CSV table of C-alpha atoms and ligand atoms in Angstrom, one decimal:
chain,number,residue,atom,x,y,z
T,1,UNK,CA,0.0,0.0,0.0
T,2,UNK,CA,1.1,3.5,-0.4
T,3,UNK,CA,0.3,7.2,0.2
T,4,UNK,CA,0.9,10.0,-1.8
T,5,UNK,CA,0.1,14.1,-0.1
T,6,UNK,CA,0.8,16.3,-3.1
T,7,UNK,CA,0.6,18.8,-1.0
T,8,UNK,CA,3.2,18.3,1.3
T,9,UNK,CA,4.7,16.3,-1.4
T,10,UNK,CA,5.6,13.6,0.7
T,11,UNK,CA,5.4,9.8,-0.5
T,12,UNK,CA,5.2,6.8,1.6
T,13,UNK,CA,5.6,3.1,0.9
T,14,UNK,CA,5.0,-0.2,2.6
T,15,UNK,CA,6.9,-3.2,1.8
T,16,UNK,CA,5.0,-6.6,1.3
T,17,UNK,CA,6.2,-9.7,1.3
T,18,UNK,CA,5.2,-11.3,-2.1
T,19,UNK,CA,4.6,-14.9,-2.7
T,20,UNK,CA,5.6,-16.2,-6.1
T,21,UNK,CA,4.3,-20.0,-5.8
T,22,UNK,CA,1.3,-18.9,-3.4
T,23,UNK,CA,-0.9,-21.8,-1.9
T,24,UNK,CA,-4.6,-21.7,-1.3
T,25,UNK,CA,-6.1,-19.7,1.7
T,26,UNK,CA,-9.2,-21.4,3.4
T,27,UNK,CA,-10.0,-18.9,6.2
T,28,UNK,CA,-12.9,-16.8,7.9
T,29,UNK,CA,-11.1,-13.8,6.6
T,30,UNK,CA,-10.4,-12.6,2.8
T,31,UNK,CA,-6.6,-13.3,2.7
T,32,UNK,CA,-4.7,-12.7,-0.6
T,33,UNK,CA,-2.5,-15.5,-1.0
T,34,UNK,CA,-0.2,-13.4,-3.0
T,35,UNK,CA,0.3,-10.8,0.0
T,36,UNK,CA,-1.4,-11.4,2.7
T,37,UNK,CA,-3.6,-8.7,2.8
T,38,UNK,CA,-7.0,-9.2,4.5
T,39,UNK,CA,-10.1,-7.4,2.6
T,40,UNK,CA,-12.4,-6.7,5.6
T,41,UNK,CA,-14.7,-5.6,3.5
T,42,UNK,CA,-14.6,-8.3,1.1
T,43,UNK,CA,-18.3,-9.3,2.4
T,44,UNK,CA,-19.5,-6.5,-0.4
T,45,UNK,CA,-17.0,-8.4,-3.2
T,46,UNK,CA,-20.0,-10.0,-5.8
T,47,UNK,CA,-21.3,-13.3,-5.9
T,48,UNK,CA,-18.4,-16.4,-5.1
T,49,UNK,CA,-17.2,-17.9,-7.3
T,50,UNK,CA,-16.0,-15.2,-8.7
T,51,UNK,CA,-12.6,-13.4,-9.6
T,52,UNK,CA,-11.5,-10.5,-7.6
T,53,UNK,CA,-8.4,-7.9,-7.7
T,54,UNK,CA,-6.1,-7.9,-4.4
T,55,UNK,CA,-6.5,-4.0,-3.3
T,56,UNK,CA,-3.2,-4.6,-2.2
T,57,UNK,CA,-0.5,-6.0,-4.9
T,58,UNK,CA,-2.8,-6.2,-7.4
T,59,UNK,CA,-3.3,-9.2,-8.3
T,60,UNK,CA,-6.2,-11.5,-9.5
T,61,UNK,CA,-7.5,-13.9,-7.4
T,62,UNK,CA,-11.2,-16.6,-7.3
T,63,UNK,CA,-12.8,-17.3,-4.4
T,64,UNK,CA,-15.5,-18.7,-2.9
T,65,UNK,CA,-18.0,-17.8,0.1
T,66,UNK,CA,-19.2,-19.8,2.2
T,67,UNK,CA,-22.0,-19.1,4.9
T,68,UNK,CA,-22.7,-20.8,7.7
T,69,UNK,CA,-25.3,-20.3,10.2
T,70,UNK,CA,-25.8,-20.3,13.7
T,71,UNK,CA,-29.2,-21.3,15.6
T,72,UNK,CA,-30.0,-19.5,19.1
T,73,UNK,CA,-33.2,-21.1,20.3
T,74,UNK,CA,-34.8,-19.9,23.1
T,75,UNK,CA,-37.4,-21.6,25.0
T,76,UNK,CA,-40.9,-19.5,24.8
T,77,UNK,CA,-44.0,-22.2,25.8
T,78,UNK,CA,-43.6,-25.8,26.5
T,79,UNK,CA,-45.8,-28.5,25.4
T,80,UNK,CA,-48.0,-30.3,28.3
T,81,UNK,CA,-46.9,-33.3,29.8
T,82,UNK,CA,-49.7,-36.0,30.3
T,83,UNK,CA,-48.8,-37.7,33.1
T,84,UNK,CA,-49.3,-41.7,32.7
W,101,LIG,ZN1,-2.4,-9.3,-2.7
């Protein structure tokens, strides 16, 4: 990532470490395998299964989403017992 102020004219880089053979990510975050960088926001990134550009080093990467949910179940009104 960088930053540029015109103004002040003052530049700033980061390095990153850059993967050439990069392996597969599976993780709950949006990690480029290239970089490392982790989109936080990459729950607004289209459909899965779909290609996306690393905001970071640039480059293009697939991925998939997967969703999984959670149940909280509260109890509201039991059934009656019959009592034998
Ligand atoms: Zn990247």
């Amino acid at each position: 990532m960088n930053a540029i102020n015109f103004q002040d004219k003052i530049a700033g880089i980061r390095e990153i470490q850059f993967k050439k053979q990069p392996e597969e990510k599976y993780d709950s975050d949006w990690i480029c395998p290239y970089c490392g960088f982790i989109d936080f926001d990459a729950f607004e990134l289209g459909d899965s299964d779909d290609k996306a550009e690393c905001q970071m080093c640039g480059s293009i990467v697939s991925y998939e989403r997967e969703v999984h949910f959670t149940y909280r179940v509260c109890p509201v009104k039991p059934q009656e017992v019959i009592e034998l």
